[in-house]
Short mmCIF file of C-alpha atoms in Angstrom, two decimals:
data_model
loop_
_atom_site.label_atom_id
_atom_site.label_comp_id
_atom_site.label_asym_id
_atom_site.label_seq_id
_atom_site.Cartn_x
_atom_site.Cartn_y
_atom_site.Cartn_z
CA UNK A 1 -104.04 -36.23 -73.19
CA UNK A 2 -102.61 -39.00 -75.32
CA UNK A 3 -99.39 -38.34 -77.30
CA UNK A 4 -96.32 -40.81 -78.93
CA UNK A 5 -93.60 -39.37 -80.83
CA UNK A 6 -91.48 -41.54 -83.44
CA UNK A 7 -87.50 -41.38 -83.02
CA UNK A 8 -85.37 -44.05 -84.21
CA UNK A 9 -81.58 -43.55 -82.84
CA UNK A 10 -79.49 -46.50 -80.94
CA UNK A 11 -75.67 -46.45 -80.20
CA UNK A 12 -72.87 -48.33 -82.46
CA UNK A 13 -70.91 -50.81 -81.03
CA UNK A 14 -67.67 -49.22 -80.87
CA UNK A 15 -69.50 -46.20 -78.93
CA UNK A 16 -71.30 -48.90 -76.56
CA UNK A 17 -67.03 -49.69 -75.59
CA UNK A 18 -66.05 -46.90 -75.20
CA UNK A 19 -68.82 -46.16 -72.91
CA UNK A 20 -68.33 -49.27 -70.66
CA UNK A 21 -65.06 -48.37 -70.32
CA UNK A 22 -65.79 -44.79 -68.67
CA UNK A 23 -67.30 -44.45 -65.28
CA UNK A 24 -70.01 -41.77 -64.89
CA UNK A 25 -67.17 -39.62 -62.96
CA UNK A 26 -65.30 -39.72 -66.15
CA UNK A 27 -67.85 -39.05 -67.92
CA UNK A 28 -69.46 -36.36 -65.90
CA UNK A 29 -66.12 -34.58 -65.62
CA UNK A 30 -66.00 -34.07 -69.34
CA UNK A 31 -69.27 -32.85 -69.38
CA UNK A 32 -68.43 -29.90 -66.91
CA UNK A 33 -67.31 -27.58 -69.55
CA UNK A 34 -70.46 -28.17 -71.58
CA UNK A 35 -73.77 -25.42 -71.21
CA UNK A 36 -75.94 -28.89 -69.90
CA UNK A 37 -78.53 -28.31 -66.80
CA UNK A 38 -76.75 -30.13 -63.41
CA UNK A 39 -74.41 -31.54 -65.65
CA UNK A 40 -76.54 -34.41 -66.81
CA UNK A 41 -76.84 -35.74 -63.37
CA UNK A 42 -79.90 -37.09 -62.14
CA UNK A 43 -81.26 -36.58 -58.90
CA UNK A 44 -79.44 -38.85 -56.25
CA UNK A 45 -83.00 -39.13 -54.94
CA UNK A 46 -83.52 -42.21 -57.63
CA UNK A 47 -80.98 -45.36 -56.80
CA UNK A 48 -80.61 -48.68 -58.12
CA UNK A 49 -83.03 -51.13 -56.35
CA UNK A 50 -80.40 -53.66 -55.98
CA UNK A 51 -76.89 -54.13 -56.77
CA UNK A 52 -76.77 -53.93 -60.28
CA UNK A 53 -74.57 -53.91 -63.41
CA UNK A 54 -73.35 -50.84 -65.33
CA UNK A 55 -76.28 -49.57 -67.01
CA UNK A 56 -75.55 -47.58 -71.00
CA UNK A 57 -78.40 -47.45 -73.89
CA UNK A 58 -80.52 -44.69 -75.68
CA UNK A 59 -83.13 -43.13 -73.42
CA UNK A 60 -86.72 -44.48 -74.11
CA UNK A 61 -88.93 -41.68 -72.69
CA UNK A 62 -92.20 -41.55 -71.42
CA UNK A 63 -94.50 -39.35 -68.73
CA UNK A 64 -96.69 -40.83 -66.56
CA UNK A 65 -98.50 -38.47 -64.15
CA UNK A 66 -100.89 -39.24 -61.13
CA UNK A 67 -100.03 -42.68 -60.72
CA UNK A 68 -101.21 -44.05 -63.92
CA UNK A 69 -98.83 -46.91 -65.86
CA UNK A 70 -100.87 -47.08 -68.58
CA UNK A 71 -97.84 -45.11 -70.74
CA UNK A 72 -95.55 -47.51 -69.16
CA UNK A 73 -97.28 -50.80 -70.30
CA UNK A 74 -97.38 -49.26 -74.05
CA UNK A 75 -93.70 -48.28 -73.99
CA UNK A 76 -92.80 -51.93 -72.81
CA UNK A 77 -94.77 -53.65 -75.11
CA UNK A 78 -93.23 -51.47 -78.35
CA UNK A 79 -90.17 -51.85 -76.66
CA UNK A 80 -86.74 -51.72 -78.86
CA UNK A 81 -83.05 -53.58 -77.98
CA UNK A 82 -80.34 -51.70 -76.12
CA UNK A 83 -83.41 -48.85 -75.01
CA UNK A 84 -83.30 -47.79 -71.59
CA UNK A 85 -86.77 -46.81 -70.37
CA UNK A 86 -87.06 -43.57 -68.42
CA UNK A 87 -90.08 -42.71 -66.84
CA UNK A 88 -91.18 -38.91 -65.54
CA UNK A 89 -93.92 -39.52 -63.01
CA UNK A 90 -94.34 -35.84 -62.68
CA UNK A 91 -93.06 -36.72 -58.56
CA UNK A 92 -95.79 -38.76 -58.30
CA UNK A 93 -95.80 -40.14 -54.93
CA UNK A 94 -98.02 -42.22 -53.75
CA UNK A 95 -97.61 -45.48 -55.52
CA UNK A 96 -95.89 -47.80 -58.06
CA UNK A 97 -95.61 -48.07 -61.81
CA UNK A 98 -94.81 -51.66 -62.27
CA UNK A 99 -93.63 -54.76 -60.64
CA UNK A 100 -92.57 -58.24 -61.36
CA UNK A 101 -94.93 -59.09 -64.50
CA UNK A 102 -93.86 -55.64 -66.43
CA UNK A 103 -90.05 -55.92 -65.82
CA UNK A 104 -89.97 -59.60 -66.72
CA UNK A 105 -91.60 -58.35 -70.03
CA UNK A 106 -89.27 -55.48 -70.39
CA UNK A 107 -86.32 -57.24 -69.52
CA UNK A 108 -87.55 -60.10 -72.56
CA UNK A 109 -88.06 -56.86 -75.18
CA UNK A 110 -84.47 -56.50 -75.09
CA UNK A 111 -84.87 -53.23 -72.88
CA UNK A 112 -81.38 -52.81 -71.13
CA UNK A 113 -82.85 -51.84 -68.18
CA UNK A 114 -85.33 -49.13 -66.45
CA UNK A 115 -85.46 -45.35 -64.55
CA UNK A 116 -88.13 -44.53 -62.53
CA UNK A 117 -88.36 -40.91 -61.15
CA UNK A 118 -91.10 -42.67 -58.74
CA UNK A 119 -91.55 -46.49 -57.64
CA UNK A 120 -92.06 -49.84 -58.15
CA UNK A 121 -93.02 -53.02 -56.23
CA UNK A 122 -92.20 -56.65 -56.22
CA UNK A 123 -89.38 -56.20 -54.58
CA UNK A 124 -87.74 -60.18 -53.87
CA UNK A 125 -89.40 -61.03 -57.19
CA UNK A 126 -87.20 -58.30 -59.00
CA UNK A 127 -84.52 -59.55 -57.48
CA UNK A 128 -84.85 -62.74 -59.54
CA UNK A 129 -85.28 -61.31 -62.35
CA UNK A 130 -82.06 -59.74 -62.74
CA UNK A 131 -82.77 -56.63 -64.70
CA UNK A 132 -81.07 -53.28 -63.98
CA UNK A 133 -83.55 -50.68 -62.05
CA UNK A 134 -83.11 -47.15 -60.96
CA UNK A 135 -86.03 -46.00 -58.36
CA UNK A 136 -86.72 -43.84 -55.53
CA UNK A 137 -87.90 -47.22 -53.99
CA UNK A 138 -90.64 -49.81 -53.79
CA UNK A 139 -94.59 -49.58 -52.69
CA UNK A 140 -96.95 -52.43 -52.08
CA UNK A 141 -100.05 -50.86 -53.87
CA UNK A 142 -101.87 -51.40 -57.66
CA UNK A 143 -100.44 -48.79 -60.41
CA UNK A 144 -104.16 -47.26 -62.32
CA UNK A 145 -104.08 -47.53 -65.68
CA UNK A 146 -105.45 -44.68 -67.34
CA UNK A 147 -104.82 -43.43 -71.17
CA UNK A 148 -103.05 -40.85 -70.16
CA UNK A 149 -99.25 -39.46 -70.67
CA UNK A 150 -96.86 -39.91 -73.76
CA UNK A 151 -94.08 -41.68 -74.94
CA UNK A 152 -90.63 -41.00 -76.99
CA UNK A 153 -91.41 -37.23 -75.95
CA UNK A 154 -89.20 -35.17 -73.80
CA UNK A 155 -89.54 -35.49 -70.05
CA UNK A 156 -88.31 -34.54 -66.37
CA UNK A 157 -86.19 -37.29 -64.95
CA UNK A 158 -84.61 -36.78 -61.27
CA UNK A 159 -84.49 -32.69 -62.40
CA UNK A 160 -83.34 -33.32 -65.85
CA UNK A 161 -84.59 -32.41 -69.03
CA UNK A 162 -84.47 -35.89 -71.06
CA UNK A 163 -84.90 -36.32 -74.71
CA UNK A 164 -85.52 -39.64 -76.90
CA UNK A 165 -82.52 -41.04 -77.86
CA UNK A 166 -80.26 -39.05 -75.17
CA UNK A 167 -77.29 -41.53 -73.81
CA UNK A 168 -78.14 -42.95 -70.56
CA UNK A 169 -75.38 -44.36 -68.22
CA UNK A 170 -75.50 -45.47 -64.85
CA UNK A 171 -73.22 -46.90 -62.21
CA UNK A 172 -73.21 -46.91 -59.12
CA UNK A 173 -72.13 -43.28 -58.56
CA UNK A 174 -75.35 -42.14 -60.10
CA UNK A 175 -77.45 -41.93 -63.14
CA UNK A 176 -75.91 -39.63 -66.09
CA UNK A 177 -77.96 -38.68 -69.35
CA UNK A 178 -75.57 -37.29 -72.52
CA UNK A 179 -77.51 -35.31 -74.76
CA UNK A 180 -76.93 -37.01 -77.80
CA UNK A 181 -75.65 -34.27 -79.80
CA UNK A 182 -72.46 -34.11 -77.08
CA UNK A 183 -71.62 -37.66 -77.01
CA UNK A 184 -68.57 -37.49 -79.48
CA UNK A 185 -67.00 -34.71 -77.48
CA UNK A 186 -67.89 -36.03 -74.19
CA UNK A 187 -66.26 -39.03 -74.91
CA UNK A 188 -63.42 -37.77 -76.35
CA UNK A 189 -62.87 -35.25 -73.16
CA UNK A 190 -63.58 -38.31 -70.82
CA UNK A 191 -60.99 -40.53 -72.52
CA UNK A 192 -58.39 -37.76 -72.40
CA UNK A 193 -59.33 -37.78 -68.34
CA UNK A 194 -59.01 -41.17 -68.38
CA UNK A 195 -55.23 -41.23 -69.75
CA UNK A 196 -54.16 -38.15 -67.32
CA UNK A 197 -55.65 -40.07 -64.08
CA UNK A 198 -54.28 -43.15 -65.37
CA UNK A 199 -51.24 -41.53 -65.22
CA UNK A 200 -51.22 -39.84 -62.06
CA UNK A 201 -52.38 -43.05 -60.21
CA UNK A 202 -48.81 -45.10 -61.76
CA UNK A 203 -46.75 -41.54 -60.45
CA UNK A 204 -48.75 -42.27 -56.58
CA UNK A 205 -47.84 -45.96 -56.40
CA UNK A 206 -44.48 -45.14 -57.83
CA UNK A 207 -44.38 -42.26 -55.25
CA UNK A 208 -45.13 -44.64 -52.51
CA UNK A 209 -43.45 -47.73 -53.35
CA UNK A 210 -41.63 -50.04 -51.04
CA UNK A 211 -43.28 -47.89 -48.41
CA UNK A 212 -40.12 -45.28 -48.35
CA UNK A 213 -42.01 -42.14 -48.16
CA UNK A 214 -41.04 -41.10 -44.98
CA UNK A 215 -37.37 -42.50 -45.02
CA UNK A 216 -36.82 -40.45 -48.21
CA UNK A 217 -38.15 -37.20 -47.41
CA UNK A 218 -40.13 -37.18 -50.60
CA UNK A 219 -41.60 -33.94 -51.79
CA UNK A 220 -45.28 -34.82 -51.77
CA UNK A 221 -46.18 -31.85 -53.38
CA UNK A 222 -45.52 -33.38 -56.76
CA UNK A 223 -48.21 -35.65 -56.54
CA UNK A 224 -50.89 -32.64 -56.37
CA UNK A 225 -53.06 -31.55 -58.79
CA UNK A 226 -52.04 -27.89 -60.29
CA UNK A 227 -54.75 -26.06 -59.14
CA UNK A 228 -54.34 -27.43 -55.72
CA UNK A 229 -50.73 -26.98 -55.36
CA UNK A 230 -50.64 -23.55 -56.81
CA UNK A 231 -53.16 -22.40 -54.32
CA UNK A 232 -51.39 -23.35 -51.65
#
């Protein structure tokens, strides 16, 4: 079965900021309230392949079962700028989806990088390339290329449901996907966060400064988060 959906959704610049200026513990903690499966998380089973850069950009979907990158090549080559390609493999296991040759020519589409909820290969060769990619790890063997699969249809990623044009961010805590209809709150929530912490980590170094903690007999209490120090 053969199937490609048609979705045309991207982030604005201003929310691309404010995004790069959250980390995916922010982000994830402002998610917490929301009714969203694992809390967007995705499996800490798939990890970047090398040290990377922060990854953000609208999920590009496709499935991909039994091996076959056929799916893959045709989301690559109708690839759109700032996408981030997520592929389900249906936990396929027992070989890659693309190397060197594929990445180079996603990285040149203007793709801002790649998930894999299976592997690659290539390894030193990806390396040189430069371009951001989330796997469960590498394997020497040929991908098949069957017409099989779909693309810009919703998938399985690392446990979680994914839909075209979903937010994708990635650090390296993990791999977070924002349903799109959320990101406005979520960032909004996660910026609050961001102020409180910011906050709390001036009142620690004041706390602590000139090292005269002990000397003072400072009430450390007052550093604690309310639910911790009420509990106690």
């Amino acid at each position: 079965m053969w199937a490609v959906g048609e979705f045309s959704v991207n982030i604005t610049n201003s929310e691309y900021e404010r995004l790069n200026s959250l980390s995916t513990c922010l982000l994830c903690d402002a998610m917490a309230e929301l009714d969203i499966l694992e809390g967007g998380v995705l499996s800490s089973n798939i990890k970047p392949i090398f040290i990377t850069k922060k990854l953000i950009g609208v999920a590009y979907t496709v499935k991909a079962p039994f091996g076959n990158s056929f799916p893959v090549h045709y989301a690559i080559y109708n690839a759109r700028k700032g996408y981030v390609l997520v592929v389900d493999t249906e936990q396929y296991s027992q070989g890659p989806y693309l190397g060197e040759l594929m990445v180079l020519t996603a990285k040149n589409m203007g793709l801002n990088g790649l998930i894999i909820d299976g592997y690659v290969r290539d390894y030193e060769e990806l390396i040189k390339i430069d371009f951001p990619i989330f796997a469960k790890g590498c394997i020497p063997t040929k991908p098949g290329k069957k017409r099989e699969g779909s693309v810009n249809c919703p998938i399985s990623c690392g446990n979680i449901c994914i839909n075209p044009g979903d937010v994708i961010v990635c650090d390296s805590d993990g791999i977070l996907s924002i349903p799109r209809q959320y990101l406005d709150i979520i960032l909004y929530k996660a910026e609050i966060k961001k102020a409180t912490d910011d906050l709390r980590k001036e009142k620690i170094e004041d706390f602590f400064k000139d090292n005269l903690y002990n000397n003072l007999n400072k009430d450390i209490s007052i550093l604690m988060p309310k639910d911790i120090k009420d509990n106690l």
